[in-house]
């Protein structure tokens, strides 16, 4: 499977988010909502994700894990640590399991090499869109948009960057 097209919406003012990407695979499948973020000088492509939810402790309506208050009744929710433990319990995970995050990837590559292929295509498109195809090296990246730090390992997902559209 190959990346055959990348379309970007550049984020002009956000301090972490650089762009939203729409990536086409083999000219037959499109993934929207890939976010390109910059963290410590490295551009990272984050897969689309969605919030996880728990029931409000008062009215039982669903409240996003990271929201402190219920949008329906206004009840303050338990501390985030307690909510994450409740989520782990509901998912049948061990207490303290740090694989459970407040966000869930909607789709993601299985292999590191394909993650890198997607990321490379998005980063290249970003530099091309932002500075033009003849742009030279920028801090942290070479002229083709490849991170200059060889062997940099990226996290499997980017929940710390926050949810799409939040
Ligand atoms: Zn409520």
Short mmCIF file of N, CA and C and ligand atoms in Angstrom, two decimals:
data_model
loop_
_atom_site.label_atom_id
_atom_site.label_comp_id
_atom_site.label_asym_id
_atom_site.label_seq_id
_atom_site.Cartn_x
_atom_site.Cartn_y
_atom_site.Cartn_z
N UNK A 1 0.86 -1.19 0.00
CA UNK A 1 0.00 0.00 0.00
C UNK A 1 0.89 1.24 0.00
N UNK A 2 0.51 2.19 -0.85
CA UNK A 2 1.30 3.41 -1.00
C UNK A 2 0.46 4.65 -0.70
N UNK A 3 1.10 5.67 -0.18
CA UNK A 3 0.46 6.97 -0.07
C UNK A 3 0.49 7.59 -1.47
N UNK A 4 -0.70 7.91 -2.00
CA UNK A 4 -0.74 8.44 -3.36
C UNK A 4 -1.12 9.92 -3.40
N UNK A 5 -1.61 10.46 -2.28
CA UNK A 5 -1.90 11.89 -2.25
C UNK A 5 -1.99 12.36 -0.81
N UNK A 6 -1.57 13.60 -0.59
CA UNK A 6 -1.70 14.23 0.72
C UNK A 6 -2.25 15.63 0.51
N UNK A 7 -3.33 15.95 1.19
CA UNK A 7 -3.85 17.32 1.18
C UNK A 7 -3.79 17.85 2.60
N UNK A 8 -3.41 19.13 2.72
CA UNK A 8 -3.21 19.71 4.04
C UNK A 8 -4.06 20.94 4.26
N UNK A 9 -4.50 21.12 5.50
CA UNK A 9 -4.99 22.41 5.97
C UNK A 9 -3.98 22.88 7.00
N UNK A 10 -3.24 23.93 6.68
CA UNK A 10 -2.22 24.41 7.59
C UNK A 10 -2.86 25.13 8.78
N UNK A 11 -2.31 24.90 9.95
CA UNK A 11 -2.74 25.61 11.15
C UNK A 11 -1.80 26.79 11.33
N UNK A 12 -2.34 27.98 11.27
CA UNK A 12 -1.47 29.16 11.22
C UNK A 12 -0.99 29.62 12.59
N UNK A 13 -1.80 29.41 13.61
CA UNK A 13 -1.46 30.05 14.88
C UNK A 13 -1.27 29.09 16.05
N UNK A 14 -1.69 27.85 15.91
CA UNK A 14 -1.60 26.93 17.05
C UNK A 14 -0.14 26.66 17.39
N UNK A 15 0.18 26.57 18.68
CA UNK A 15 1.58 26.44 19.06
C UNK A 15 2.13 25.02 18.89
N UNK A 16 1.27 24.02 18.77
CA UNK A 16 1.71 22.63 18.60
C UNK A 16 1.24 22.05 17.27
N UNK A 17 -0.03 22.26 16.96
CA UNK A 17 -0.60 21.72 15.72
C UNK A 17 -0.08 22.49 14.52
N UNK A 18 0.47 21.77 13.54
CA UNK A 18 0.98 22.43 12.33
C UNK A 18 0.01 22.28 11.16
N UNK A 19 -0.70 21.16 11.08
CA UNK A 19 -1.62 20.96 9.94
C UNK A 19 -2.53 19.78 10.21
N UNK A 20 -3.68 19.81 9.54
CA UNK A 20 -4.52 18.63 9.39
C UNK A 20 -4.24 18.06 8.01
N UNK A 21 -4.14 16.73 7.93
CA UNK A 21 -3.85 16.08 6.65
C UNK A 21 -4.95 15.12 6.26
N UNK A 22 -5.19 15.07 4.96
CA UNK A 22 -6.07 14.07 4.36
C UNK A 22 -5.18 13.23 3.45
N UNK A 23 -5.03 11.95 3.77
CA UNK A 23 -4.07 11.10 3.08
C UNK A 23 -4.81 10.02 2.29
N UNK A 24 -4.44 9.90 1.01
CA UNK A 24 -5.04 8.89 0.13
C UNK A 24 -4.06 7.73 -0.05
N UNK A 25 -4.61 6.51 0.01
CA UNK A 25 -3.80 5.30 -0.15
C UNK A 25 -4.23 4.59 -1.43
N UNK A 26 -3.25 4.28 -2.26
CA UNK A 26 -3.47 3.54 -3.51
C UNK A 26 -4.60 4.12 -4.37
N UNK A 27 -4.83 5.41 -4.25
CA UNK A 27 -5.88 6.10 -5.03
C UNK A 27 -7.28 5.55 -4.77
N UNK A 28 -7.45 4.77 -3.68
CA UNK A 28 -8.78 4.17 -3.46
C UNK A 28 -9.30 4.34 -2.04
N UNK A 29 -8.46 4.85 -1.11
CA UNK A 29 -8.92 4.94 0.28
C UNK A 29 -8.35 6.21 0.89
N UNK A 30 -9.21 6.98 1.59
CA UNK A 30 -8.79 8.26 2.16
C UNK A 30 -8.99 8.25 3.67
N UNK A 31 -7.99 8.75 4.39
CA UNK A 31 -8.10 8.95 5.82
C UNK A 31 -8.04 10.45 6.10
N UNK A 32 -9.09 10.96 6.74
CA UNK A 32 -9.13 12.37 7.12
C UNK A 32 -8.66 12.52 8.57
N UNK A 33 -8.27 13.72 8.92
CA UNK A 33 -8.05 14.05 10.33
C UNK A 33 -6.73 13.60 10.90
N UNK A 34 -5.75 13.30 10.05
CA UNK A 34 -4.40 13.05 10.56
C UNK A 34 -3.83 14.42 10.95
N UNK A 35 -3.30 14.52 12.15
CA UNK A 35 -2.77 15.80 12.62
C UNK A 35 -1.25 15.77 12.60
N UNK A 36 -0.67 16.82 12.08
CA UNK A 36 0.78 16.97 12.12
C UNK A 36 1.09 17.93 13.25
N UNK A 37 1.80 17.43 14.25
CA UNK A 37 2.15 18.28 15.38
C UNK A 37 3.66 18.41 15.47
N UNK A 38 4.11 19.47 16.13
CA UNK A 38 5.54 19.65 16.36
C UNK A 38 5.78 19.52 17.85
N UNK A 39 6.69 18.62 18.20
CA UNK A 39 7.02 18.39 19.60
C UNK A 39 8.52 18.35 19.73
N UNK A 40 9.05 19.25 20.49
CA UNK A 40 10.50 19.34 20.72
C UNK A 40 11.26 19.36 19.40
N UNK A 41 10.73 20.13 18.44
CA UNK A 41 11.41 20.33 17.17
C UNK A 41 11.22 19.21 16.17
N UNK A 42 10.45 18.18 16.53
CA UNK A 42 10.22 17.05 15.63
C UNK A 42 8.76 17.07 15.17
N UNK A 43 8.53 16.91 13.87
CA UNK A 43 7.18 16.82 13.35
C UNK A 43 6.69 15.37 13.45
N UNK A 44 5.49 15.22 13.98
CA UNK A 44 4.92 13.89 14.23
C UNK A 44 3.53 13.85 13.63
N UNK A 45 3.24 12.80 12.86
CA UNK A 45 1.90 12.60 12.31
C UNK A 45 1.09 11.75 13.29
N UNK A 46 -0.02 12.31 13.76
CA UNK A 46 -0.86 11.61 14.73
C UNK A 46 -2.11 11.10 14.02
N UNK A 47 -2.42 9.85 14.26
CA UNK A 47 -3.59 9.25 13.62
C UNK A 47 -4.87 9.86 14.19
N UNK A 48 -5.94 9.81 13.41
CA UNK A 48 -7.22 10.32 13.93
C UNK A 48 -7.62 9.57 15.20
N UNK A 49 -8.16 10.29 16.14
CA UNK A 49 -8.59 9.62 17.36
C UNK A 49 -9.92 10.18 17.82
N UNK A 50 -10.49 9.51 18.80
CA UNK A 50 -11.74 10.00 19.38
C UNK A 50 -11.62 9.94 20.89
N UNK A 51 -12.43 10.74 21.55
CA UNK A 51 -12.42 10.77 23.01
C UNK A 51 -13.02 9.49 23.57
N UNK A 52 -12.56 9.12 24.74
CA UNK A 52 -13.23 8.07 25.50
C UNK A 52 -14.16 8.73 26.50
N UNK A 53 -15.21 8.00 26.86
CA UNK A 53 -16.26 8.57 27.69
C UNK A 53 -16.57 7.68 28.88
N UNK A 54 -17.02 8.31 29.95
CA UNK A 54 -17.57 7.60 31.11
C UNK A 54 -18.91 8.25 31.45
N UNK A 55 -19.74 7.52 32.16
CA UNK A 55 -21.02 8.09 32.59
C UNK A 55 -20.79 9.11 33.70
N UNK A 56 -21.58 10.19 33.66
CA UNK A 56 -21.60 11.17 34.74
C UNK A 56 -21.98 10.45 36.04
N UNK A 57 -21.31 10.80 37.11
CA UNK A 57 -21.58 10.14 38.40
C UNK A 57 -22.94 10.55 38.96
N UNK A 58 -23.53 11.61 38.42
CA UNK A 58 -24.83 12.08 38.92
C UNK A 58 -25.98 11.65 38.00
N UNK A 59 -25.91 12.06 36.73
CA UNK A 59 -27.07 11.84 35.83
C UNK A 59 -26.85 10.71 34.83
N UNK A 60 -25.67 10.12 34.80
CA UNK A 60 -25.34 8.96 33.96
C UNK A 60 -25.20 9.27 32.48
N UNK A 61 -25.25 10.54 32.07
CA UNK A 61 -25.01 10.85 30.67
C UNK A 61 -23.49 10.74 30.42
N UNK A 62 -23.10 10.45 29.18
CA UNK A 62 -21.69 10.26 28.87
C UNK A 62 -20.93 11.58 28.96
N UNK A 63 -19.77 11.54 29.63
CA UNK A 63 -18.89 12.70 29.77
C UNK A 63 -17.50 12.27 29.31
N UNK A 64 -16.87 13.09 28.48
CA UNK A 64 -15.52 12.78 28.02
C UNK A 64 -14.59 12.67 29.23
N UNK A 65 -13.66 11.73 29.14
CA UNK A 65 -12.76 11.45 30.27
C UNK A 65 -12.07 12.72 30.79
N UNK A 66 -11.65 13.57 29.87
CA UNK A 66 -10.86 14.74 30.29
C UNK A 66 -11.72 15.94 30.69
N UNK A 67 -13.05 15.81 30.58
CA UNK A 67 -13.91 16.91 30.98
C UNK A 67 -14.15 16.86 32.49
N UNK A 68 -13.99 18.00 33.15
CA UNK A 68 -14.16 18.03 34.61
C UNK A 68 -15.62 18.08 35.03
N UNK A 69 -16.46 18.59 34.13
CA UNK A 69 -17.87 18.77 34.50
C UNK A 69 -18.78 18.11 33.47
N UNK A 70 -19.91 17.63 33.95
CA UNK A 70 -20.93 17.06 33.06
C UNK A 70 -21.58 18.19 32.25
N UNK A 71 -21.71 17.99 30.95
CA UNK A 71 -22.32 18.99 30.11
C UNK A 71 -23.82 19.08 30.29
N UNK A 72 -24.42 18.08 30.92
CA UNK A 72 -25.87 18.07 31.09
C UNK A 72 -26.28 18.62 32.45
N UNK A 73 -25.72 18.05 33.53
CA UNK A 73 -26.17 18.46 34.87
C UNK A 73 -25.17 19.37 35.57
N UNK A 74 -23.96 19.49 35.02
CA UNK A 74 -22.98 20.39 35.62
C UNK A 74 -22.24 19.80 36.80
N UNK A 75 -22.52 18.55 37.11
CA UNK A 75 -21.86 17.91 38.26
C UNK A 75 -20.36 17.77 38.00
N UNK A 76 -19.57 18.14 39.03
CA UNK A 76 -18.12 17.95 38.89
C UNK A 76 -17.80 16.46 38.94
N UNK A 77 -16.97 16.02 38.01
CA UNK A 77 -16.62 14.61 37.92
C UNK A 77 -15.45 14.31 38.85
N UNK A 78 -15.24 13.02 39.17
CA UNK A 78 -14.10 12.65 40.02
C UNK A 78 -12.79 13.08 39.37
N UNK A 79 -11.70 13.12 40.14
CA UNK A 79 -10.40 13.49 39.58
C UNK A 79 -10.02 12.58 38.41
N UNK A 80 -9.21 13.09 37.49
CA UNK A 80 -8.88 12.35 36.28
C UNK A 80 -8.23 11.01 36.61
N UNK A 81 -7.44 10.96 37.66
CA UNK A 81 -6.80 9.68 38.02
C UNK A 81 -7.86 8.64 38.34
N UNK A 82 -8.90 9.05 39.07
CA UNK A 82 -9.97 8.13 39.42
C UNK A 82 -10.77 7.73 38.17
N UNK A 83 -10.97 8.70 37.27
CA UNK A 83 -11.73 8.39 36.06
C UNK A 83 -10.95 7.42 35.17
N UNK A 84 -9.64 7.60 35.09
CA UNK A 84 -8.84 6.66 34.29
C UNK A 84 -8.88 5.27 34.90
N UNK A 85 -8.86 5.18 36.23
CA UNK A 85 -8.96 3.86 36.87
C UNK A 85 -10.32 3.23 36.60
N UNK A 86 -11.38 4.06 36.62
CA UNK A 86 -12.71 3.55 36.31
C UNK A 86 -12.77 3.03 34.86
N UNK A 87 -12.15 3.78 33.95
CA UNK A 87 -12.11 3.35 32.55
C UNK A 87 -11.37 2.02 32.43
N UNK A 88 -10.23 1.89 33.09
CA UNK A 88 -9.48 0.63 33.04
C UNK A 88 -10.33 -0.51 33.56
N UNK A 89 -11.07 -0.25 34.66
CA UNK A 89 -11.95 -1.28 35.23
C UNK A 89 -13.01 -1.69 34.20
N UNK A 90 -13.63 -0.68 33.57
CA UNK A 90 -14.70 -0.98 32.61
C UNK A 90 -14.18 -1.71 31.37
N UNK A 91 -12.92 -1.46 31.02
CA UNK A 91 -12.32 -2.13 29.88
C UNK A 91 -11.73 -3.50 30.24
N UNK A 92 -11.74 -3.81 31.53
CA UNK A 92 -11.17 -5.07 31.97
C UNK A 92 -9.66 -5.08 32.01
N UNK A 93 -9.06 -3.88 32.12
CA UNK A 93 -7.60 -3.76 32.15
C UNK A 93 -7.12 -3.71 33.60
N UNK A 94 -5.86 -4.03 33.78
CA UNK A 94 -5.26 -3.99 35.10
C UNK A 94 -5.17 -2.55 35.60
N UNK A 95 -5.26 -2.39 36.92
CA UNK A 95 -5.10 -1.06 37.51
C UNK A 95 -3.75 -0.49 37.10
N UNK A 96 -3.76 0.78 36.71
CA UNK A 96 -2.51 1.44 36.36
C UNK A 96 -1.98 1.11 34.97
N UNK A 97 -2.72 0.32 34.20
CA UNK A 97 -2.28 -0.03 32.84
C UNK A 97 -2.15 1.24 32.00
N UNK A 98 -0.90 1.59 31.65
CA UNK A 98 -0.71 2.87 30.96
C UNK A 98 -0.93 2.77 29.45
N UNK A 99 -1.40 1.61 28.97
CA UNK A 99 -1.81 1.54 27.57
C UNK A 99 -3.19 2.16 27.38
N UNK A 100 -3.93 2.32 28.48
CA UNK A 100 -5.27 2.92 28.39
C UNK A 100 -5.11 4.43 28.43
N UNK A 101 -5.58 5.09 27.40
CA UNK A 101 -5.43 6.54 27.28
C UNK A 101 -6.80 7.20 27.19
N UNK A 102 -6.86 8.51 27.40
CA UNK A 102 -8.14 9.22 27.29
C UNK A 102 -8.68 9.28 25.87
N UNK A 103 -7.83 8.94 24.89
CA UNK A 103 -8.24 8.95 23.49
C UNK A 103 -7.95 7.61 22.86
N UNK A 104 -8.70 7.29 21.82
CA UNK A 104 -8.55 6.01 21.14
C UNK A 104 -8.31 6.29 19.66
N UNK A 105 -7.23 5.72 19.12
CA UNK A 105 -6.99 5.88 17.69
C UNK A 105 -8.12 5.24 16.90
N UNK A 106 -8.63 5.96 15.90
CA UNK A 106 -9.69 5.44 15.04
C UNK A 106 -9.09 4.45 14.03
N UNK A 107 -7.91 4.77 13.53
CA UNK A 107 -7.19 3.88 12.63
C UNK A 107 -5.71 4.18 12.79
N UNK A 108 -4.90 3.21 12.46
CA UNK A 108 -3.46 3.41 12.61
C UNK A 108 -2.71 2.36 11.82
N UNK A 109 -1.48 2.66 11.38
CA UNK A 109 -0.67 1.65 10.71
C UNK A 109 -0.24 0.58 11.72
N UNK A 110 -0.03 -0.62 11.21
CA UNK A 110 0.39 -1.72 12.07
C UNK A 110 1.91 -1.74 12.24
N UNK A 111 2.59 -1.41 11.17
CA UNK A 111 4.06 -1.53 11.21
C UNK A 111 4.72 -0.16 11.34
N UNK A 112 5.90 -0.18 11.94
CA UNK A 112 6.67 1.04 12.07
C UNK A 112 7.04 1.61 10.70
N UNK A 113 7.38 0.72 9.75
CA UNK A 113 7.80 1.21 8.44
C UNK A 113 6.66 1.94 7.73
N UNK A 114 5.43 1.45 7.90
CA UNK A 114 4.33 2.13 7.22
C UNK A 114 3.97 3.42 7.95
N UNK A 115 4.09 3.43 9.27
CA UNK A 115 3.90 4.68 10.01
C UNK A 115 4.90 5.73 9.50
N UNK A 116 6.13 5.31 9.33
CA UNK A 116 7.16 6.24 8.86
C UNK A 116 6.87 6.70 7.43
N UNK A 117 6.33 5.82 6.60
CA UNK A 117 5.99 6.20 5.23
C UNK A 117 4.90 7.26 5.22
N UNK A 118 3.88 7.08 6.07
CA UNK A 118 2.81 8.08 6.16
C UNK A 118 3.36 9.40 6.68
N UNK A 119 4.15 9.30 7.73
CA UNK A 119 4.69 10.50 8.35
C UNK A 119 5.59 11.25 7.37
N UNK A 120 6.41 10.53 6.66
CA UNK A 120 7.30 11.16 5.69
C UNK A 120 6.50 11.89 4.61
N UNK A 121 5.45 11.25 4.12
CA UNK A 121 4.63 11.87 3.07
C UNK A 121 3.96 13.14 3.59
N UNK A 122 3.46 13.09 4.83
CA UNK A 122 2.77 14.26 5.39
C UNK A 122 3.77 15.38 5.66
N UNK A 123 4.91 15.03 6.22
CA UNK A 123 5.92 16.05 6.53
C UNK A 123 6.43 16.70 5.24
N UNK A 124 6.67 15.89 4.23
CA UNK A 124 7.13 16.43 2.94
C UNK A 124 6.09 17.38 2.36
N UNK A 125 4.82 16.97 2.42
CA UNK A 125 3.76 17.83 1.91
C UNK A 125 3.68 19.12 2.72
N UNK A 126 3.92 19.01 4.02
CA UNK A 126 3.87 20.20 4.88
C UNK A 126 4.93 21.21 4.49
N UNK A 127 6.16 20.74 4.34
CA UNK A 127 7.22 21.70 3.98
C UNK A 127 6.98 22.27 2.59
N UNK A 128 6.48 21.45 1.71
CA UNK A 128 6.20 21.92 0.36
C UNK A 128 5.10 22.99 0.38
N UNK A 129 4.06 22.75 1.18
CA UNK A 129 2.95 23.70 1.25
C UNK A 129 3.36 24.98 1.98
N UNK A 130 4.17 24.84 2.98
CA UNK A 130 4.50 26.00 3.79
C UNK A 130 5.57 26.87 3.16
N UNK A 131 6.60 26.23 2.66
CA UNK A 131 7.75 27.01 2.22
C UNK A 131 8.08 26.83 0.75
N UNK A 132 7.34 25.99 0.05
CA UNK A 132 7.64 25.76 -1.36
C UNK A 132 8.61 24.61 -1.52
N UNK A 133 8.59 23.96 -2.69
CA UNK A 133 9.39 22.75 -2.90
C UNK A 133 10.89 22.98 -2.94
N UNK A 134 11.33 24.23 -3.09
CA UNK A 134 12.77 24.47 -3.19
C UNK A 134 13.36 24.88 -1.85
N UNK A 135 12.58 24.85 -0.82
CA UNK A 135 13.03 25.27 0.50
C UNK A 135 14.20 24.41 0.98
N UNK A 136 15.12 25.04 1.67
CA UNK A 136 16.29 24.32 2.17
C UNK A 136 16.07 23.92 3.62
N UNK A 137 17.08 23.39 4.20
CA UNK A 137 16.95 22.80 5.54
C UNK A 137 16.38 23.79 6.56
N UNK A 138 15.51 23.24 7.37
CA UNK A 138 14.90 23.99 8.46
C UNK A 138 15.31 23.30 9.75
N UNK A 139 15.41 24.04 10.81
CA UNK A 139 15.85 23.48 12.08
C UNK A 139 15.15 22.16 12.38
N UNK A 140 15.91 21.14 12.57
CA UNK A 140 15.36 19.84 12.95
C UNK A 140 14.98 18.97 11.77
N UNK A 141 15.06 19.49 10.56
CA UNK A 141 14.64 18.72 9.40
C UNK A 141 15.56 19.02 8.23
N UNK A 142 15.74 18.05 7.35
CA UNK A 142 16.49 18.32 6.13
C UNK A 142 15.54 18.88 5.07
N UNK A 143 16.06 19.14 3.88
CA UNK A 143 15.26 19.83 2.86
C UNK A 143 14.06 19.02 2.41
N UNK A 144 14.09 17.71 2.60
CA UNK A 144 12.96 16.88 2.19
C UNK A 144 11.96 16.69 3.32
N UNK A 145 12.22 17.35 4.45
CA UNK A 145 11.26 17.29 5.54
C UNK A 145 11.48 16.12 6.47
N UNK A 146 12.54 15.36 6.23
CA UNK A 146 12.82 14.23 7.11
C UNK A 146 13.46 14.75 8.40
N UNK A 147 12.97 14.31 9.53
CA UNK A 147 13.59 14.76 10.77
C UNK A 147 15.09 14.49 10.75
N UNK A 148 15.85 15.48 11.16
CA UNK A 148 17.29 15.38 11.08
C UNK A 148 17.87 14.45 12.15
N UNK A 149 17.06 14.15 13.16
CA UNK A 149 17.55 13.28 14.22
C UNK A 149 17.30 11.84 13.79
N UNK A 150 18.36 11.18 13.31
CA UNK A 150 18.20 9.81 12.82
C UNK A 150 17.82 8.88 13.96
N UNK A 151 16.96 7.95 13.66
CA UNK A 151 16.60 6.94 14.64
C UNK A 151 15.64 7.42 15.70
N UNK A 152 15.13 8.63 15.55
CA UNK A 152 14.16 9.14 16.52
C UNK A 152 12.94 8.23 16.55
N UNK A 153 12.60 7.73 17.72
CA UNK A 153 11.44 6.85 17.85
C UNK A 153 10.24 7.69 18.24
N UNK A 154 9.18 7.53 17.50
CA UNK A 154 7.97 8.29 17.78
C UNK A 154 7.01 7.43 18.58
N UNK A 155 6.19 8.09 19.37
CA UNK A 155 5.21 7.32 20.13
C UNK A 155 4.21 6.67 19.18
N UNK A 156 3.62 5.55 19.59
CA UNK A 156 2.67 4.87 18.72
C UNK A 156 1.41 5.68 18.49
N UNK A 157 1.11 6.58 19.37
CA UNK A 157 -0.03 7.47 19.17
C UNK A 157 0.25 8.76 19.92
N UNK A 158 -0.59 9.73 19.73
CA UNK A 158 -0.26 11.09 20.16
C UNK A 158 -1.35 11.66 21.05
N UNK A 159 -1.82 10.90 21.99
CA UNK A 159 -2.90 11.37 22.84
C UNK A 159 -2.51 12.65 23.59
N UNK A 160 -1.21 12.79 23.89
CA UNK A 160 -0.81 13.97 24.67
C UNK A 160 -1.03 15.26 23.92
N UNK A 161 -1.19 15.15 22.60
CA UNK A 161 -1.43 16.36 21.82
C UNK A 161 -2.88 16.79 21.88
N UNK A 162 -3.72 15.98 22.48
CA UNK A 162 -5.14 16.33 22.60
C UNK A 162 -5.93 15.78 21.45
N UNK A 163 -7.24 15.85 21.58
CA UNK A 163 -8.12 15.27 20.58
C UNK A 163 -8.24 16.18 19.36
N UNK A 164 -8.61 15.57 18.26
CA UNK A 164 -8.91 16.37 17.08
C UNK A 164 -10.12 17.23 17.35
N UNK A 165 -10.00 18.49 17.05
CA UNK A 165 -11.14 19.39 17.15
C UNK A 165 -11.53 19.78 18.55
N UNK A 166 -10.74 19.42 19.55
CA UNK A 166 -11.09 19.81 20.92
C UNK A 166 -10.46 21.14 21.27
ZN1 LIG B 1 -24.44 14.78 34.71
#
